Amino acid sequence: MRTLRVREAIREAMAEELERDEDVFLMGEEVGQYQGAYKVSEGLLERFGEKRVIDTPIAEAGFAGLGIGAAIVGLRPIIEFMTWNFSAVAFDQLLNNAAKLRQMSGGQLTVPIVFRGPNGSARQVGSQHSHAMEHFYCHVPGLKVVAPATAADAKGLLKSAVRDDNPVIYLESETLYSMKGEVPDGEHLVPIGKGRIAREGKDVTIIAYSRMVHVSLAAAELLLQKGIDCEVIDLRSLRPLDQDIILASVAKTHRAVVAYEGWPYGGVGAEIVDRIQRHAFDSLDAPVLRVTTMDVPMPYNANLEQLVVPQASGIVAAVERVMYRK
Amino acid sequence: MKEPRTSLDMYRMMLLIRRFEEEAARAYSLGKIGGFLHLYIGQESIAVGASHALSDGDYTVTTYRDHGLALARGMSANAAMAELFGKATGCSLGLGGSMHFFDAAHGMFGGHGIVGAHLPLATGCAFASKYRGDGRVSMVFYGEGAASIGATHEAMSLAALWKLPVVFVCENNQYAMGTSLERSLSVPDVSRKADAYGMAKDRFVADDVFTVRDRLKVAIDRARSGAGPSLVEICTYRYRGHSMSDPAKYRSKEEVEEHKGRDALTRLEASLVLDPDTKDEAGQIQAAVELEISAALRFAEESPEPSIDVLEPTTYKGEFAR
């Protein structure tokens, strides 16, 4: 085991896959000479050269589509969005080309491509730079969506994503880039579609992914002081979703709270709540609650932003409600 | 040079495309074909000229008006007609329909329904060719209606910046659906867009298939040599409406007739029939094409419907992600 920051774990995954497979390349804005807008790709240009690490103009639709075109003829691109917010201008490429080319070609084409970059809220970057984009992408059959919370998973999931023959949406968090964690030595792959128990508990299941896993763990500590023992599930993968790990936990705790960034109308959390009520209705002792971003665009003001983003205090309150403590 | 053998081959393919689409239109009116059906009638010289200029292994990507290119690149009339009928034997297993003809083995990478969004794909195919140094060229076709949308320009911007082996072919058929050129473009000469990207350009009329072949060959050779992309605007005309539901009230009958008078297929046919060396074979080709089209209609009619089992494996490779 070694201790790495999340950004180093992502970089190591890319370096290992670039080293392993000549068909893999990294393309995006500022990934090369600038060393990455968030220094994730630092050193990769020097190590792998301009052929493999490619700086682009600001043209997300263009280079996302170019990556898809390269993938259908056999390359395995890693396309970096400086942030997932900017994928909105390339949304058509992901929705209509990455996700659909296989099906509308009758299975002739495969699209082995990874789109990656930071997603969700950062700190006071305003309404256009704070989107949780997973809710749009999880809706689309043909795409896979992963959102690691730890350095080990960041590395292992990215390596699996590069080797997957389907388009994978890989969501990072700016707020996690500097977080340290243990990463196994040697070849480390984490399968797409398997969640993990981040904290074992018996009273309530808190379901989260990416940054919100850490917020949920903080909430669990607060709740322990109130005598409530929470189980925290880190989904790691949103599509496919590890339904089994959710249902097994709910069968044990009989109560669930889903905590995630994103607006409350629909989205990943609503999907999870639906699956729990459909498959575990009889084992529930309380309605499943969601803790989400408030239903407004993200404000700049620091105090207001913290009110809008889901917090540990909100998770605590939701858990107390499903425990009928309040 | 107009080699007799090539003339006959080109004639056969142009006639096959025209007759294929005339019969497709008939089948559509009988309810055998659903959804959209965008006919290429009038524009055949472009797909056929291009296919004769390209090499095996080169990549082609086009719009939803894609039957002509698919046939010209080597797709069988059976697979094409069966796709229109939505059958399991279609080129895309009946999942794509008229707008999404794919035949990867013949370098036919669609058949795309979002205007302009396929230009980045072709640019990516070209990127892969340069990355591997495999000598392949990509050619992407689009209508002048796509000259205004962002993806078109982003693709050209990247292709020119990185000198990718791609040829952008604007099939300027004068109408973006029902909006005429002068009502949609501030600069009606689409080829001038190349200047902004430092790309080579060419512009000509599609009424002679050899001209199409030879002028496109120049751009293809330029791409293959590593000298970068080109924008080639080919002025053409579609005789039918935008799609089957379009009565084309935005243009006059006289205008349509004037263009039909310059029809590339009719002109080629006339030259072959007048030439004693080719007259007999031209007649044989006509008979063979009729047989091929009627066989394709029968094949499509008799083919099975796709089963629901095809849906999940064509959505994800490997296990379905739910």
XYZ file of C-alpha atoms in Angstrom:
648
model
C 0.000 0.000 0.000
C 1.044 3.562 -0.707
C -0.620 6.817 0.244
C -1.609 8.896 -2.771
C -3.733 11.939 -3.337
C -6.769 11.339 -5.554
C -5.241 13.424 -8.368
C -2.082 11.284 -8.192
C -4.125 8.109 -8.283
C -5.968 9.289 -11.409
C -2.660 10.297 -12.994
C -1.116 6.923 -12.138
C -4.066 5.092 -13.694
C -3.705 7.099 -16.908
C 0.066 6.620 -16.986
C -0.250 2.868 -16.518
C -2.894 2.541 -19.229
C -0.941 4.778 -21.632
C 2.056 2.573 -20.955
C 0.103 -0.678 -21.371
C -1.798 0.089 -24.569
C -0.541 2.135 -27.504
C -4.166 2.776 -28.565
C -4.829 4.842 -25.431
C -4.362 8.600 -25.655
C -5.330 11.589 -23.500
C -6.941 14.613 -25.114
C -8.444 17.778 -23.695
C -7.981 21.416 -22.878
C -4.705 22.179 -21.052
C -3.875 18.514 -20.421
C -0.361 18.850 -21.869
C 1.809 21.928 -21.668
C -0.227 23.488 -18.872
C -0.021 20.136 -16.990
C -3.791 19.969 -16.478
C -6.130 22.666 -15.202
C -6.149 20.777 -11.871
C -2.691 19.226 -12.369
C -4.184 15.777 -12.809
C -2.182 15.119 -15.993
C 1.038 16.649 -14.670
C 4.112 15.120 -16.282
C 2.226 12.977 -18.791
C 3.162 15.091 -21.823
C 6.850 14.861 -20.934
C 6.585 11.129 -20.408
C 4.396 10.119 -23.344
C 4.900 12.905 -25.881
C 2.636 15.028 -28.031
C 1.220 12.096 -29.935
C -0.364 10.590 -26.817
C -1.131 13.671 -24.719
C -2.932 16.215 -26.850
C -3.889 19.778 -26.049
C -7.051 20.952 -27.786
C -8.590 24.284 -28.604
C -11.733 25.167 -26.639
C -14.088 23.040 -28.694
C -15.754 20.405 -26.529
C -18.228 19.230 -29.147
C -15.381 18.949 -31.620
C -12.920 16.978 -29.519
C -15.578 14.856 -27.790
C -16.899 13.883 -31.220
C -13.374 13.380 -32.526
C -12.698 10.994 -29.661
C -15.842 9.028 -30.474
C -14.804 8.843 -34.129
C -11.364 7.566 -33.130
C -12.981 5.009 -30.813
C -15.254 3.497 -33.467
C -12.191 2.656 -35.539
C -10.389 1.076 -32.603
C -8.490 3.651 -30.535
C -9.233 4.020 -26.808
C -9.378 7.738 -26.072
C -9.447 9.381 -22.660
C -11.176 12.711 -23.212
C -10.800 15.200 -20.385
C -13.422 17.856 -19.838
C -11.824 20.676 -17.865
C -14.991 20.355 -15.852
C -18.105 18.339 -16.550
C -20.014 21.607 -16.758
C -18.492 22.121 -20.194
C -19.734 18.756 -21.387
C -23.080 20.472 -21.830
C -21.869 21.933 -25.125
C -20.829 18.425 -26.168
C -23.962 16.770 -24.820
C -25.212 15.893 -28.282
C -21.999 13.984 -28.991
C -22.372 11.929 -25.814
C -26.115 11.398 -26.142
C -26.457 10.824 -29.871
C -23.083 9.441 -30.864
C -21.243 7.834 -27.934
C -24.356 6.200 -26.510
C -26.175 5.269 -29.717
C -23.684 4.370 -32.427
C -23.526 0.770 -31.296
C -27.257 0.238 -31.274
C -28.103 2.096 -34.460
C -25.355 0.261 -36.335
C -26.920 -3.036 -35.287
C -23.967 -3.777 -33.001
C -21.295 -3.286 -35.691
C -19.572 -0.495 -33.801
C -18.177 -0.293 -30.300
C -17.230 2.951 -28.595
C -14.410 2.297 -26.107
C -13.934 5.798 -24.730
C -13.610 7.465 -21.342
C -14.796 10.984 -20.661
C -13.406 12.318 -17.403
C -13.071 15.476 -15.354
C -14.270 17.157 -12.165
C -18.011 17.215 -11.498
C -20.340 18.783 -8.958
C -19.778 21.685 -6.646
C -16.368 23.193 -5.966
C -15.986 26.364 -3.885
C -17.798 29.534 -4.897
C -17.465 28.959 -8.637
C -21.019 30.057 -9.321
C -24.014 28.560 -11.008
C -22.464 27.641 -14.375
C -19.480 25.780 -12.888
C -21.178 23.727 -10.166
C -23.335 21.204 -11.992
C -23.784 17.609 -10.961
C -23.981 16.181 -14.482
C -24.417 12.518 -13.566
C -28.183 12.909 -13.459
C -28.233 13.702 -17.167
C -25.828 10.949 -18.174
C -27.201 8.139 -16.013
C -30.480 8.511 -17.872
C -28.909 7.384 -21.144
C -28.731 3.684 -22.068
C -25.428 2.958 -23.768
C -23.377 4.945 -21.246
C -21.728 3.758 -18.040
C -21.232 6.240 -15.204
C -18.752 5.946 -12.330
C -18.003 8.343 -9.452
C -15.190 7.259 -7.112
C -14.763 8.696 -3.621
C -11.288 7.435 -2.683
C -7.813 7.368 -4.183
C -7.855 3.586 -4.524
C -11.189 3.581 -6.329
C -10.183 6.566 -8.455
C -7.273 4.542 -9.781
C -8.969 1.177 -10.058
C -12.140 2.455 -11.673
C -10.304 4.577 -14.220
C -8.207 1.621 -15.319
C -11.357 -0.482 -15.675
C -13.037 2.341 -17.584
C -10.183 2.571 -20.093
C -10.420 -1.177 -20.699
C -14.214 -1.177 -21.029
C -15.576 -1.469 -24.565
C -18.411 0.963 -23.818
C -18.359 4.729 -23.296
C -17.692 5.472 -19.634
C -18.486 8.754 -17.903
C -15.872 9.108 -15.142
C -16.735 11.757 -12.571
C -14.137 13.330 -10.310
C -14.546 16.011 -7.671
C -12.384 19.086 -7.430
C -12.814 18.995 -3.652
C -11.336 15.465 -3.474
C -8.241 15.943 -5.672
C -5.958 16.601 -2.699
C -7.495 14.001 -0.400
C -5.062 11.237 0.475
C -5.817 7.555 0.616
C -4.232 4.128 0.565
C -3.774 2.635 -2.881
C -2.802 -1.027 -3.349
C 0.544 -1.695 -4.989
C 0.771 -3.289 -8.398
C -2.039 -3.755 -10.880
C -5.197 -2.412 -9.233
C -8.532 -2.724 -11.005
C -11.933 -1.985 -9.472
C -14.836 -3.544 -11.369
C -17.470 -1.156 -12.709
C -20.849 -1.849 -11.102
C -19.774 -2.857 -7.609
C -20.377 -0.608 -4.615
C -18.640 -0.952 -1.275
C -19.605 -0.609 2.359
C -17.709 2.486 3.489
C -18.916 2.046 7.082
C -20.794 -0.838 8.601
C -23.831 -0.101 10.762
C -27.173 -1.566 11.736
C -29.765 1.206 12.153
C -29.951 3.190 8.891
C -28.415 2.888 5.421
C -26.946 6.079 3.955
C -26.332 5.740 0.222
C -23.828 8.113 -1.380
C -21.070 8.446 -3.979
C -18.115 10.713 -4.763
C -17.659 13.662 -2.356
C -20.903 12.908 -0.525
C -19.459 9.621 0.801
C -17.158 11.685 3.011
C -19.971 13.999 4.074
C -22.068 10.925 4.892
C -19.254 9.411 6.975
C -19.009 12.680 8.907
C -22.771 12.576 9.447
C -22.485 8.970 10.651
C -19.984 10.047 13.310
C -22.360 12.754 14.524
C -25.221 10.267 14.578
C -23.196 7.734 16.555
C -23.030 10.316 19.336
C -26.829 10.272 19.263
C -26.877 6.520 19.498
C -27.678 5.840 15.839
C -25.401 3.378 14.041
C -25.360 4.142 10.283
C -24.201 1.980 7.434
C -22.703 4.057 4.616
C -22.685 2.676 1.096
C -20.233 4.130 -1.431
C -21.854 3.273 -4.754
C -18.678 3.924 -6.807
C -20.668 3.142 -9.955
C -24.018 4.764 -10.829
C -24.736 2.927 -14.051
C -24.638 0.019 -13.690
C -25.943 0.504 -10.174
C -25.078 -2.066 -7.492
C -28.666 -2.731 -6.525
C -27.742 -5.829 -4.561
C -25.543 -3.998 -2.078
C -28.325 -1.441 -1.485
C -31.044 -4.029 -0.993
C -28.899 -6.215 1.266
C -28.181 -3.248 3.502
C -31.799 -2.071 3.590
C -32.887 -5.619 4.454
C -30.665 -5.271 7.522
C -31.426 -1.663 8.564
C -35.005 -1.230 7.241
C -34.305 2.476 6.734
C -32.489 4.456 4.047
C -31.348 7.969 3.194
C -29.822 8.855 -0.162
C -27.345 11.741 -0.072
C -25.997 13.285 -3.261
C -25.317 16.477 -5.121
C -27.895 17.402 -7.701
C -31.306 18.950 -7.804
C -34.169 17.078 -6.164
C -36.367 16.705 -9.279
C -35.664 13.195 -10.548
C -32.067 12.090 -10.852
C -29.910 9.307 -9.459
C -31.397 9.581 -5.953
C -34.932 9.249 -7.233
C -33.887 6.158 -9.161
C -32.413 4.601 -6.026
C -35.530 5.400 -3.986
C -37.674 3.807 -6.664
C -35.631 0.641 -6.692
C -35.759 0.360 -2.895
C -39.534 0.798 -2.790
C -40.041 -1.663 -5.625
C -37.727 -4.394 -4.355
C -37.653 -3.874 -0.568
C -41.047 -2.369 0.243
C -41.880 -4.942 2.869
C -38.618 -4.515 4.743
C -38.953 -0.716 5.055
C -39.891 0.780 8.433
C -39.935 4.363 7.113
C -40.143 6.238 3.831
C -36.793 6.605 2.072
C -35.565 10.212 2.183
C -33.196 12.134 -0.037
C -30.689 14.821 0.891
C -29.919 16.832 -2.231
C -28.689 20.138 -3.506
C -31.384 22.789 -2.987
C -33.648 23.285 -6.010
C -31.985 26.492 -7.232
C -28.941 27.388 -9.381
C -25.773 27.531 -7.283
C -25.219 30.953 -5.683
C -21.755 32.525 -5.460
C -22.085 33.809 -1.889
C -20.157 31.459 0.397
C -22.836 31.244 3.091
C -25.632 30.704 0.610
C -23.588 28.127 -1.289
C -23.146 26.076 1.880
C -26.890 26.234 2.441
C -27.582 25.010 -1.077
C -25.052 22.139 -1.093
C -26.072 19.038 0.906
C -24.365 18.997 4.316
C -23.749 16.494 7.100
C -26.332 18.357 9.181
C -28.961 17.693 6.524
C -28.082 13.999 6.486
C -28.293 13.900 10.278
C -31.757 15.473 10.149
C -32.944 13.030 7.465
C -31.642 10.035 9.406
C -33.388 11.253 12.546
C -36.618 11.513 10.584
C -36.419 7.980 9.206
C -35.641 6.854 12.788
C -38.741 8.789 13.935
C -36.561 10.724 16.384
C -37.991 13.987 15.042
C -10.345 10.268 -68.918
C -13.672 8.515 -69.380
C -12.699 4.853 -69.515
C -15.576 2.772 -70.995
C -15.338 0.097 -68.286
C -15.480 2.689 -65.513
C -18.311 4.510 -67.266
C -20.365 1.353 -67.268
C -19.562 0.603 -63.612
C -20.517 4.099 -62.576
C -23.658 3.959 -64.650
C -24.654 0.687 -63.047
C -24.247 2.115 -59.553
C -25.998 5.418 -60.280
C -28.886 3.554 -61.858
C -29.010 1.090 -58.965
C -29.241 3.938 -56.471
C -31.947 5.729 -58.465
C -34.044 2.633 -58.996
C -33.505 1.558 -55.394
C -34.884 4.849 -54.167
C -37.766 5.014 -56.634
C -38.876 1.630 -55.416
C -38.243 2.618 -51.794
C -40.544 5.605 -52.306
C -43.198 3.291 -53.700
C -42.804 0.891 -50.774
C -43.038 3.852 -48.404
C -46.340 4.922 -49.917
C -47.579 1.361 -49.441
C -46.688 1.537 -45.768
C -43.841 -0.963 -45.981
C -41.326 1.616 -44.743
C -41.910 3.832 -41.728
C -40.475 6.984 -40.239
C -38.392 9.259 -42.401
C -37.211 8.539 -45.920
C -34.849 11.124 -47.417
C -34.190 10.457 -51.069
C -30.888 11.108 -52.817
C -32.401 11.158 -56.305
C -30.521 13.736 -58.366
C -27.358 13.606 -56.263
C -26.128 10.105 -57.241
C -23.061 11.296 -59.133
C -21.522 12.503 -55.870
C -21.644 9.237 -53.915
C -20.621 7.236 -56.977
C -17.845 9.585 -58.060
C -16.537 9.721 -54.515
C -16.584 5.951 -54.096
C -14.578 5.549 -57.299
C -12.028 8.051 -56.021
C -11.679 6.454 -52.583
C -9.682 3.323 -51.814
C -10.854 0.229 -50.007
C -10.305 0.813 -46.313
C -11.040 4.526 -46.478
C -13.725 5.758 -44.091
C -16.922 7.489 -45.169
C -19.485 9.189 -42.966
C -22.612 10.930 -44.165
C -25.961 12.445 -43.309
C -29.381 10.862 -43.025
C -29.613 11.014 -46.858
C -27.400 7.967 -46.896
C -28.746 5.226 -49.190
C -26.672 6.307 -52.160
C -23.339 6.345 -50.380
C -24.008 3.007 -48.676
C -24.759 1.290 -51.989
C -21.875 3.014 -53.757
C -19.419 1.837 -51.104
C -20.525 -1.751 -51.510
C -23.552 -2.456 -49.358
C -25.892 -4.942 -51.011
C -29.303 -3.743 -52.182
C -30.749 -6.571 -50.109
C -29.226 -5.340 -46.843
C -30.201 -1.768 -47.685
C -33.819 -2.498 -48.605
C -34.250 -4.841 -45.648
C -33.052 -2.047 -43.350
C -35.721 0.261 -44.766
C -38.292 -2.450 -44.097
C -36.961 -2.712 -40.527
C -35.981 -6.334 -40.930
C -33.399 -8.423 -39.075
C -31.436 -8.901 -42.310
C -30.950 -5.154 -42.729
C -27.505 -3.579 -42.630
C -28.176 -2.354 -39.089
C -30.391 -5.319 -38.130
C -33.467 -3.159 -38.613
C -32.476 -0.932 -35.685
C -31.230 2.045 -37.675
C -33.677 2.550 -40.508
C -33.268 4.840 -43.486
C -31.163 7.412 -41.665
C -28.706 5.001 -40.058
C -27.130 2.776 -42.685
C -23.883 1.248 -41.407
C -21.520 -1.160 -43.124
C -18.203 -1.032 -41.310
C -16.690 -3.727 -43.535
C -17.112 -1.396 -46.516
C -15.998 1.708 -44.601
C -19.543 3.040 -44.311
C -19.743 4.582 -40.828
C -23.314 5.951 -41.037
C -25.938 7.421 -41.685
C -26.379 10.236 -39.056
C -29.490 12.094 -38.009
C -28.174 15.159 -36.204
C -27.132 17.861 -38.649
C -23.382 18.523 -38.442
C -22.741 16.179 -35.520
C -21.131 13.566 -37.742
C -18.311 15.825 -38.932
C -16.390 15.439 -35.660
C -16.792 11.653 -35.987
C -15.164 11.614 -39.410
C -12.464 13.903 -38.068
C -11.887 11.334 -35.319
C -11.597 8.517 -37.861
C -9.003 10.658 -39.634
C -7.248 11.322 -36.330
C -6.972 7.561 -35.811
C -5.482 7.131 -39.293
C -2.848 9.759 -38.628
C -2.197 8.330 -35.135
C -1.556 4.905 -36.606
C -0.014 6.084 -39.841
C -2.191 3.625 -41.733
C -2.672 5.793 -44.833
C -6.466 5.776 -44.706
C -8.485 8.830 -45.672
C -11.840 9.845 -44.211
C -14.486 11.548 -46.296
C -17.500 13.173 -44.729
C -20.551 14.435 -46.586
C -22.864 17.152 -45.334
C -25.472 19.464 -46.738
C -25.102 23.205 -47.001
C -27.693 23.326 -44.222
C -24.993 22.014 -41.879
C -22.676 24.891 -42.753
C -24.220 27.029 -40.019
C -24.004 24.683 -37.060
C -21.198 24.569 -34.498
C -20.050 20.962 -34.777
C -19.208 21.515 -38.450
C -16.835 24.320 -37.582
C -15.282 22.613 -34.587
C -14.517 19.580 -36.746
C -12.905 21.709 -39.454
C -10.997 23.709 -36.886
C -9.434 20.577 -35.375
C -8.866 18.832 -38.704
C -7.026 21.817 -40.148
C -5.050 22.462 -36.955
C -3.747 18.907 -36.878
C -3.605 18.379 -40.680
C -5.818 15.315 -40.466
C -6.474 13.189 -43.567
C -10.122 14.109 -44.044
C -12.095 15.533 -46.959
C -15.167 17.582 -46.113
C -17.650 17.311 -48.968
C -20.499 19.783 -48.909
C -23.303 18.468 -51.076
C -24.944 21.792 -51.736
C -28.409 20.836 -52.937
C -29.663 24.429 -52.539
C -32.195 23.739 -49.807
C -31.784 23.109 -46.088
C -35.079 21.254 -45.794
C -37.308 24.043 -47.150
C -34.995 27.002 -46.613
C -33.134 28.106 -49.700
C -29.446 28.856 -49.706
C -29.878 32.611 -49.953
C -32.228 32.588 -46.986
C -29.819 30.621 -44.769
C -26.243 31.642 -45.589
C -24.719 35.128 -45.601
C -22.014 33.827 -47.933
C -23.590 31.468 -50.464
C -20.215 30.080 -51.555
C -19.820 27.423 -48.846
C -16.290 26.541 -49.949
C -15.097 29.913 -48.676
C -15.469 28.580 -45.144
C -12.207 26.726 -45.874
C -10.293 29.999 -46.015
C -10.883 30.674 -42.340
C -9.264 27.361 -41.413
C -6.417 27.553 -43.893
C -7.813 24.544 -45.705
C -7.595 23.761 -49.399
C -10.906 24.140 -51.207
C -12.660 23.305 -54.441
C -16.108 24.022 -55.847
C -17.870 22.572 -58.857
C -21.142 21.223 -60.228
C -22.128 17.565 -59.911
C -23.532 17.023 -63.384
C -20.674 14.795 -64.531
C -19.654 11.817 -62.417
C -16.111 11.780 -63.820
C -15.621 15.384 -62.776
C -16.777 14.447 -59.298
C -14.379 11.515 -59.174
C -11.387 13.387 -60.519
C -11.815 16.566 -58.464
C -12.392 14.579 -55.259
C -9.354 12.458 -56.048
C -7.215 15.582 -55.824
C -8.484 16.256 -52.304
C -8.119 12.589 -51.321
C -4.541 12.488 -52.575
C -3.793 15.680 -50.685
C -5.158 14.135 -47.484
C -3.309 10.866 -47.985
C -0.032 12.654 -48.625
C -0.252 14.333 -45.229
C -0.980 17.804 -46.603
C -4.171 18.090 -44.598
C -7.915 18.394 -45.070
C -9.915 19.992 -47.869
C -13.369 21.407 -48.204
C -14.992 20.482 -51.494
C -18.354 22.014 -52.293
C -20.313 20.159 -54.937
C -23.368 21.941 -56.286
C -26.208 19.523 -56.834
C -29.964 19.272 -56.588
C -32.437 16.845 -55.089
C -35.429 16.231 -57.304
C -37.649 15.005 -54.503
C -38.680 16.806 -51.341
C -36.590 16.910 -48.199
C -38.351 13.764 -47.032
C -41.406 11.840 -48.155
C -43.737 14.218 -46.303
C -42.434 17.278 -48.139
C -44.452 18.497 -51.156
C -41.630 21.010 -51.874
C -43.883 24.034 -52.249
C -40.905 26.317 -51.589
C -39.610 25.927 -55.143
C -41.101 26.028 -58.626
C -41.737 23.113 -60.984
C -39.719 24.991 -63.593
C -36.717 25.102 -61.302
C -36.909 21.360 -60.670
C -37.316 20.619 -64.381
C -34.360 22.810 -65.232
C -32.141 20.779 -62.916
C -33.513 17.488 -64.188
C -32.422 18.624 -67.639
C -28.822 18.458 -66.427
C -29.239 15.103 -64.715
C -25.887 13.327 -64.420
C -27.422 9.863 -64.716
C -29.422 10.717 -67.840
C -26.389 12.288 -69.463
C -24.172 9.318 -68.716
C -26.840 6.908 -69.932
C -27.248 8.833 -73.171
C -23.518 8.754 -73.851
C -23.341 5.000 -73.226
C -26.373 4.181 -75.324
C -25.118 6.296 -78.216
C -21.730 4.577 -78.180
C -21.844 1.290 -80.119
C -19.091 -0.113 -77.861
C -21.168 0.257 -74.743
C -24.736 0.234 -76.000
C -25.391 -3.461 -75.479
C -23.840 -3.663 -72.062
C -25.767 -0.589 -70.917
C -28.937 -2.424 -71.842
C -27.806 -5.497 -69.945
C -27.042 -3.344 -66.919
C -30.546 -1.876 -66.985
C -32.070 -5.348 -66.988
C -29.728 -6.576 -64.253
C -30.493 -3.582 -62.040
C -34.234 -4.214 -62.383
C -33.701 -7.807 -61.291
C -31.486 -6.737 -58.393
C -34.045 -4.243 -57.127
C -37.000 -6.598 -57.432
C -34.965 -9.289 -55.656
C -34.124 -6.792 -52.900
C -37.792 -5.913 -52.461
C -38.672 -9.571 -52.233
C -35.793 -10.229 -49.828
C -36.894 -7.356 -47.598
C -40.520 -8.433 -47.705
C -39.734 -12.047 -46.831
C -37.084 -11.385 -44.185
C -37.929 -11.866 -40.502
C -38.613 -9.082 -38.050
C -35.831 -8.543 -35.508
C -36.388 -10.164 -32.135
C -36.419 -8.229 -28.888
C -33.313 -10.199 -27.933
C -31.248 -7.965 -30.211
C -31.824 -4.813 -28.182
C -29.674 -5.248 -25.089
C -26.533 -6.684 -26.733
C -26.542 -3.840 -29.249
C -26.891 -1.223 -26.503
C -23.884 -2.350 -24.455
C -21.027 -4.599 -25.406
C -20.896 -7.220 -22.689
C -23.178 -7.147 -19.703
C -26.033 -4.637 -19.798
C -25.468 -1.662 -17.460
C -28.697 -1.081 -15.544
